[in-house]
């Protein structure tokens, strides 16, 4: 063989190999889905018709999304209230391992998640994803201060915001946690300050103070920017999301969008088009409005030509709130939390069992259903599984990939052993198989029997329910199944002491913060 020809053949082979590798890499990249995670706020298990055929709220678009993919019947948030659940979604770690051991943050709270902690956004960003947060943050960030040496109040009173310099950049905002684009407000929509922050900068300096005391549409008194129209906040977030999807669909990189709605949480503000449409109350109208916007979201994805390989998740951060006037809706035949006991804030199922649906045409067959118990902390491990990244020991300590379930609803490759629930006052429960053990005598929240209420000391100190026989949690069998009780208690203590529930090296829980000195909720395990 002539020398030049030999080198030519070698060059072709090498080039072909390189080309083949490039094709393979491109193929892998093309298979990575866009991921859109839509988190509703205070939406109950019974508020979507596909979950509650007896319900009175029409949700044709969400029903269609569920029918086109998979619905989970036994999905849970890691907490029964806003901030803690959002912490778990972003970090894959139970909220009670953070410094916040109970309750929620305000619009004036410091950032809860440190920069060093891996988040869903930072993991996907490293893997080449475009990443965005749009909506209600409620995980704290660090406002610029006029006088850094002056201590401000917690954020429940209007004067607590007097020291904020709204003309300067916010520190430790979503963009420091992996979100390349971010736009939203700090706390709940009923928590001041009412200011949009885009990529770390307030979009306007507030020039007025507003307050609403209406029955459904109330919000606390506080500084308000001129571009912050309460009635338009939810539509605004959807419009921003539509624009983001259209833009990123034209690019070569996959994208992750975390759309955190402030609704149907208070203030309950359906737009004029939807007022009175549910024949229930404004909450029902608000739900129908959200459903309509989810229909528009689906259409934007379809028109962008990315529907087949876009995974859309829709869920809620906890159960329906009594602020929705649940009794009014029950009187008209609609139960926002379905047959479940309790509501937002409670350790009972109505506090933390939520709708959870996933649409991903390339992977999920239509009209599929999984009865596996999953948790909202599972997003991080699922995303890591999608991009074939192995989590380190100090990442996603309570996160388990549900990716195997999307193609096989009964898959044994979903490795969650048990799930820990948490109420607003920091009470614990643990769920394994059909058994749920609650480590307090009442709701741990806002429904009866409330913590420290009259007569609660006469109740059994713990609760045990077999949810396969008693889904309404009406028959407390604590004291009748000692082996089950001992095993669940040991497992709960192990999860606490190991700093993790996923297999791996022992980790430390964060020390108490936000004004708490003693993690008093642990006393029940050691007395």
XYZ file of C-alpha atoms in Angstrom:
527
model
C 0.000 0.000 0.000
C 1.363 3.384 -0.972
C 2.242 5.676 1.923
C -0.094 8.494 0.966
C -3.014 6.080 0.532
C -2.336 4.409 3.892
C -2.398 7.769 5.646
C -5.536 8.715 3.746
C -7.324 5.550 4.942
C -6.191 6.149 8.539
C -7.385 9.739 8.356
C -10.772 8.662 7.015
C -11.148 6.041 9.732
C -10.202 8.497 12.481
C -12.467 11.151 11.020
C -15.286 8.667 10.717
C -14.809 7.596 14.307
C -14.841 11.181 15.484
C -17.898 11.879 13.344
C -19.576 8.788 14.791
C -18.833 9.929 18.321
C -20.190 13.363 17.520
C -23.349 11.857 16.065
C -23.791 9.707 19.160
C -23.265 12.692 21.467
C -25.705 14.795 19.473
C -28.204 11.948 19.526
C -27.916 11.696 23.312
C -28.329 15.435 23.667
C -31.407 15.389 21.444
C -32.984 12.747 23.622
C -32.675 14.872 26.725
C -36.124 16.298 27.332
C -37.156 19.814 28.118
C -38.527 19.805 31.661
C -41.341 22.068 32.821
C -42.375 21.834 36.468
C -45.606 23.696 37.249
C -46.281 24.073 40.963
C -49.720 25.320 41.974
C -50.200 26.889 45.397
C -52.772 25.443 47.843
C -54.523 23.332 45.197
C -56.256 20.340 46.764
C -56.305 16.677 45.794
C -59.973 16.949 44.858
C -59.759 20.125 42.785
C -58.979 18.417 39.456
C -61.807 16.428 37.922
C -59.626 13.515 36.832
C -58.807 12.980 40.507
C -62.287 13.731 41.803
C -65.084 12.813 39.368
C -67.592 13.906 42.014
C -66.080 17.390 42.142
C -67.827 20.468 40.805
C -64.875 22.322 39.253
C -64.448 21.851 35.517
C -60.790 21.270 34.608
C -60.809 20.003 31.000
C -57.231 21.022 30.218
C -55.656 19.433 33.273
C -57.825 16.362 32.717
C -56.516 16.178 29.160
C -52.934 16.503 30.394
C -53.464 13.671 32.871
C -55.098 11.490 30.222
C -52.247 12.123 27.798
C -49.679 10.928 30.331
C -49.480 9.504 33.835
C -51.264 10.452 37.007
C -49.909 9.493 40.425
C -52.616 8.696 42.958
C -50.355 8.618 46.013
C -48.071 11.636 45.574
C -47.068 13.748 48.563
C -45.407 17.031 49.308
C -42.656 16.927 51.898
C -44.579 19.438 54.008
C -48.139 20.641 54.411
C -47.156 24.286 53.812
C -45.430 26.461 51.204
C -41.792 27.209 52.033
C -40.786 23.738 53.270
C -42.238 21.969 50.251
C -40.462 24.342 47.864
C -37.197 23.697 49.672
C -37.636 19.948 49.127
C -38.513 20.331 45.448
C -35.426 22.415 44.697
C -32.915 20.486 46.851
C -34.209 16.914 47.042
C -33.808 17.131 50.807
C -36.473 17.060 53.489
C -37.290 20.592 54.627
C -36.871 19.808 58.322
C -33.190 19.142 57.736
C -32.816 22.851 56.902
C -32.659 25.552 59.607
C -36.439 26.006 59.224
C -37.932 23.396 61.538
C -41.533 24.623 61.346
C -43.805 27.262 59.767
C -42.868 29.322 56.670
C -40.726 32.257 55.614
C -41.997 35.756 54.809
C -41.187 38.295 52.118
C -38.426 39.671 54.341
C -36.701 36.399 55.207
C -33.066 35.663 54.453
C -32.172 33.053 51.847
C -32.844 29.533 53.120
C -30.780 27.583 50.574
C -26.992 28.165 50.668
C -25.073 28.583 47.404
C -23.071 25.408 47.976
C -26.112 23.124 47.978
C -26.914 21.362 44.721
C -30.315 22.223 43.303
C -32.298 20.864 40.381
C -31.347 23.995 38.440
C -27.624 23.885 39.215
C -27.413 20.196 38.312
C -29.184 20.672 34.986
C -27.259 23.857 34.228
C -23.998 21.904 34.524
C -25.429 19.431 32.032
C -26.007 22.115 29.425
C -29.623 22.998 30.180
C -31.057 26.470 29.975
C -32.713 27.048 33.356
C -35.428 29.437 34.505
C -37.552 30.238 37.524
C -40.764 32.212 37.077
C -43.248 32.837 39.867
C -43.507 32.672 43.632
C -40.139 31.937 45.261
C -40.909 31.836 49.009
C -37.468 30.513 49.917
C -36.018 33.813 51.069
C -33.434 36.034 49.481
C -31.268 38.852 50.821
C -32.618 42.295 50.046
C -30.150 45.182 49.868
C -30.421 47.300 53.009
C -30.216 51.054 53.526
C -28.582 50.474 56.907
C -26.967 47.014 57.113
C -26.477 47.379 60.850
C -30.169 47.871 61.551
C -32.273 44.847 62.420
C -35.629 44.601 60.671
C -38.762 42.757 61.736
C -39.666 39.315 60.459
C -41.885 40.602 57.665
C -45.387 40.431 59.093
C -45.713 44.206 59.536
C -45.404 46.993 56.933
C -42.631 48.777 58.844
C -40.455 45.659 58.573
C -39.604 46.712 55.006
C -38.561 50.296 55.727
C -34.867 49.393 55.671
C -34.915 47.702 52.247
C -33.190 49.516 49.389
C -35.284 48.446 46.405
C -32.982 50.246 43.970
C -30.166 47.743 44.502
C -29.514 44.130 43.604
C -30.839 41.276 45.694
C -28.243 38.798 46.920
C -28.666 35.023 47.105
C -31.575 35.061 44.701
C -32.578 32.174 42.378
C -29.778 33.047 39.960
C -27.190 32.034 42.577
C -28.805 28.580 42.764
C -28.507 27.659 39.109
C -31.338 29.575 37.459
C -29.891 31.452 34.475
C -33.126 33.438 34.237
C -35.403 34.335 37.132
C -38.475 36.508 37.548
C -40.872 36.586 40.455
C -41.721 37.800 43.927
C -40.239 36.770 47.248
C -43.051 35.449 49.472
C -46.655 34.454 49.012
C -48.880 36.829 47.080
C -50.434 37.970 50.354
C -47.002 38.797 51.840
C -45.264 42.143 51.323
C -43.220 43.507 49.667
C -45.124 43.437 46.399
C -42.212 43.813 44.026
C -41.081 41.809 41.014
C -37.398 40.858 40.930
C -35.828 39.899 37.598
C -32.379 38.307 37.550
C -31.686 39.717 40.984
C -32.878 43.292 40.370
C -36.213 44.767 41.459
C -38.056 45.836 38.318
C -39.411 48.960 40.056
C -38.978 50.727 43.368
C -42.297 50.582 45.261
C -44.013 53.960 45.395
C -47.141 53.121 47.387
C -48.462 51.019 50.252
C -51.446 48.757 49.578
C -53.655 46.452 51.596
C -56.747 44.400 50.888
C -59.212 43.207 53.508
C -61.755 41.586 51.205
C -63.130 38.141 52.060
C -61.269 36.214 49.368
C -58.793 38.656 47.839
C -57.010 39.851 50.957
C -53.333 40.691 51.230
C -51.230 42.166 54.013
C -50.339 45.829 54.125
C -46.996 46.624 52.548
C -44.926 48.472 49.935
C -46.136 47.942 46.378
C -44.481 48.703 43.035
C -46.453 50.364 40.265
C -45.938 47.410 37.880
C -47.282 44.916 40.439
C -50.939 44.379 39.530
C -52.338 41.753 41.919
C -55.104 40.668 39.551
C -52.554 40.107 36.793
C -49.808 38.261 38.693
C -50.832 34.730 37.702
C -51.560 35.685 34.050
C -48.262 37.587 33.976
C -46.290 34.535 35.092
C -47.953 32.398 32.449
C -47.229 34.986 29.746
C -43.578 35.150 30.826
C -43.424 31.361 30.676
C -44.976 31.253 27.215
C -42.354 33.695 25.972
C -39.534 31.723 27.575
C -40.718 28.438 26.043
C -41.056 29.957 22.563
C -37.564 31.454 22.788
C -35.792 28.369 24.119
C -37.572 26.021 21.737
C -35.611 27.681 18.937
C -32.273 26.920 20.587
C -30.136 23.795 20.528
C -30.024 23.234 24.303
C -32.793 21.621 26.348
C -34.387 23.800 29.008
C -35.751 23.479 32.542
C -38.544 25.824 33.583
C -39.780 25.954 37.177
C -43.108 27.789 37.022
C -44.226 28.351 40.602
C -47.741 29.746 40.602
C -48.950 31.962 43.460
C -52.463 30.600 42.946
C -55.078 29.479 43.921
C -53.564 30.709 47.230
C -54.846 33.996 48.654
C -55.458 36.591 47.388
C -58.029 34.660 45.379
C -58.323 36.843 42.304
C -59.922 35.305 39.225
C -59.956 37.753 36.340
C -63.258 39.185 35.129
C -63.523 36.535 32.423
C -63.710 33.803 35.067
C -65.727 35.380 37.863
C -68.794 33.287 38.662
C -67.931 30.552 36.162
C -67.610 27.734 38.701
C -70.952 28.317 40.475
C -69.036 27.664 43.713
C -67.084 30.710 44.892
C -64.043 32.736 43.719
C -61.710 29.849 44.567
C -63.543 27.601 42.106
C -63.378 30.382 39.520
C -59.647 30.783 40.153
C -59.139 27.051 39.632
C -60.914 27.211 36.282
C -58.697 30.122 35.263
C -55.555 28.152 36.119
C -56.882 25.220 34.102
C -57.440 27.479 31.088
C -53.889 28.817 31.296
C -52.540 25.260 31.521
C -54.402 24.611 28.268
C -52.619 27.585 26.732
C -49.291 26.278 28.032
C -49.918 22.949 26.335
C -50.746 24.727 23.073
C -47.598 26.891 23.240
C -45.495 23.740 23.648
C -47.286 22.073 20.736
C -46.917 25.046 18.421
C -43.234 25.317 19.334
C -42.772 21.814 17.946
C -41.332 20.369 21.147
C -44.318 18.513 22.615
C -43.034 14.988 22.033
C -39.850 15.362 24.078
C -40.989 17.844 26.712
C -41.770 16.492 30.166
C -44.431 18.599 31.878
C -45.175 18.011 35.554
C -48.149 19.596 37.291
C -48.617 19.384 41.054
C -49.348 21.472 44.163
C -47.278 22.520 47.175
C -49.843 21.241 49.713
C -53.561 20.674 50.157
C -56.348 23.227 49.826
C -56.396 25.963 52.461
C -59.343 26.908 54.682
C -58.837 30.425 53.258
C -60.587 29.071 50.152
C -63.750 28.804 52.280
C -63.916 25.021 52.111
C -67.246 24.907 53.965
C -68.887 27.013 51.244
C -67.758 24.563 48.589
C -68.708 21.489 50.620
C -72.208 22.910 50.949
C -72.408 22.975 47.155
C -71.076 19.453 46.722
C -67.384 20.097 46.063
C -64.665 18.751 48.360
C -61.323 20.433 47.514
C -59.349 17.703 49.260
C -61.508 14.826 48.060
C -62.220 12.197 50.714
C -59.011 13.047 52.572
C -59.008 14.219 56.174
C -57.700 17.681 56.959
C -56.305 20.424 54.748
C -53.283 22.669 54.286
C -50.945 22.757 57.317
C -52.095 19.362 58.661
C -50.245 16.106 59.108
C -53.375 14.350 57.830
C -53.540 13.309 54.165
C -55.464 16.417 53.149
C -52.437 18.460 54.104
C -49.859 16.799 51.875
C -51.375 14.334 49.389
C -51.618 16.210 46.100
C -52.402 15.723 42.421
C -49.250 14.873 40.479
C -49.389 14.338 36.743
C -46.639 13.924 34.167
C -46.953 14.280 30.409
C -44.030 13.203 28.218
C -45.264 11.736 24.918
C -41.866 10.319 23.944
C -41.758 8.156 27.070
C -45.159 7.911 28.760
C -48.116 6.056 27.307
C -51.469 7.854 27.503
C -53.951 7.016 30.264
C -51.405 5.471 32.610
C -51.573 5.553 36.367
C -49.189 4.757 39.207
C -50.247 3.984 42.765
C -46.670 4.119 44.054
C -46.023 6.519 46.938
C -43.832 9.334 45.630
C -42.697 12.642 47.123
C -42.004 16.067 45.642
C -38.402 15.745 46.874
C -37.937 13.202 44.073
C -37.479 15.777 41.302
C -33.711 16.142 41.782
C -32.934 12.422 41.560
C -35.307 12.047 38.620
C -33.576 14.832 36.709
C -30.175 13.375 37.601
C -31.368 10.029 36.245
C -32.563 11.654 33.020
C -29.137 13.178 32.362
C -27.289 10.114 33.713
C -25.609 11.856 36.644
C -24.982 10.045 39.907
C -25.800 12.160 42.967
C -23.096 12.655 45.569
C -23.733 11.769 49.207
C -24.439 15.391 50.119
C -26.894 15.905 47.263
C -30.598 15.038 47.264
C -30.442 13.095 50.506
C -34.169 12.325 50.346
C -34.649 12.139 46.586
C -35.474 8.992 44.598
C -35.806 8.830 40.841
C -39.314 8.060 39.648
C -38.075 7.848 36.048
C -38.549 4.030 36.002
C -42.220 4.476 36.925
C -42.917 6.608 33.872
C -42.522 3.621 31.562
C -43.575 0.958 34.077
C -45.991 2.211 36.762
C -45.251 -0.797 38.970
C -41.457 -0.758 38.495
C -39.397 -2.116 41.368
C -36.527 0.160 40.342
C -38.173 3.036 42.193
C -36.253 2.720 45.442
C -38.160 4.869 47.956
C -38.496 2.818 51.145
C -40.724 5.200 53.108
C -41.884 8.814 53.062
C -41.766 11.383 55.856
C -44.577 13.918 56.200
C -44.353 17.212 58.101
C -46.943 19.696 59.366
C -46.797 23.448 59.906
C -45.875 23.094 63.592
C -43.110 20.639 62.755
C -44.897 17.415 63.702
C -43.757 14.253 61.936
C -45.415 11.281 60.301
C -43.889 8.392 58.392
C -45.525 6.315 55.683
C -44.362 2.860 54.639
C -46.512 0.635 52.444
C -50.075 0.949 53.778
C -49.062 2.093 57.246
C -48.884 5.707 58.333
C -47.696 6.617 61.816
C -48.206 10.144 63.126
C -46.019 11.286 66.004
C -48.502 13.690 67.573
C -52.031 13.398 68.975
C -53.854 15.761 66.596
C -53.531 17.504 63.239
C -50.260 19.296 63.918
C -51.873 22.093 61.951
C -55.082 24.044 61.499
C -57.856 21.451 61.620
C -59.261 19.839 64.763
C -57.847 18.564 67.000
C -55.377 21.439 66.839
C -52.063 21.492 68.731
C -52.491 22.615 72.347
C -56.275 22.685 72.008
C -58.527 21.796 74.899
C -58.725 18.048 75.487
C -55.888 17.116 73.160
C -53.921 15.725 76.106
C -56.585 13.056 76.544
C -55.969 11.639 73.072
C -53.423 8.871 72.354
C -50.007 10.484 72.011
C -49.483 8.952 68.545
C -51.676 7.816 65.651
C -51.469 4.777 63.379
C -53.600 4.257 60.280
C -53.814 1.483 57.710
C -54.566 3.624 54.660
C -55.560 0.618 52.553
C -58.530 0.086 54.867
C -58.928 3.584 56.285
C -58.015 6.249 53.699
C -60.008 8.856 55.635
C -57.858 8.324 58.764
C -60.902 7.808 60.970
C -59.792 4.782 62.998
C -56.606 5.285 65.014
C -55.233 1.797 65.737
C -52.179 2.985 67.680
C -51.427 0.509 70.462
C -52.779 -2.492 68.546
C -49.806 -3.226 66.259
C -46.700 -2.953 68.425
C -44.282 -4.451 65.911
C -45.402 -2.025 63.200
C -45.194 0.920 65.600
C -41.706 -0.037 66.784
C -40.422 -0.584 63.261
C -41.788 2.742 61.970
C -40.441 4.632 64.975
C -36.981 3.104 64.520
C -37.025 3.956 60.835
C -38.055 7.548 61.531
C -35.250 7.956 64.077
C -32.767 6.416 61.618
C -33.777 8.893 58.930
C -33.316 11.759 61.357
C -29.983 10.632 62.778
C -28.476 9.628 59.419
C -29.323 12.988 57.866
C -30.736 11.136 54.872
C -33.229 8.507 53.732
C -31.442 7.666 50.464
C -28.590 5.183 50.744
C -25.246 6.878 51.314
C -22.820 8.323 53.834
C -24.294 9.838 56.973
C -24.968 13.574 56.704
C -25.671 16.302 59.238
C -28.986 18.087 59.591
C -28.672 21.872 59.719
C -28.822 23.551 63.123
C -31.965 25.417 64.100
C -32.429 28.890 62.726
C -35.002 31.608 62.104
C -35.451 32.329 65.801
C -35.810 28.746 67.041
C -33.371 27.455 69.630
C -34.601 23.950 70.312
C -35.753 21.359 67.840
C -38.545 20.477 70.236
C -40.372 18.250 67.744
C -37.672 15.607 68.232
C -38.501 15.188 71.914
C -41.222 12.637 71.127
C -38.590 10.212 69.825
C -36.293 10.381 72.836
C -38.656 10.528 75.826
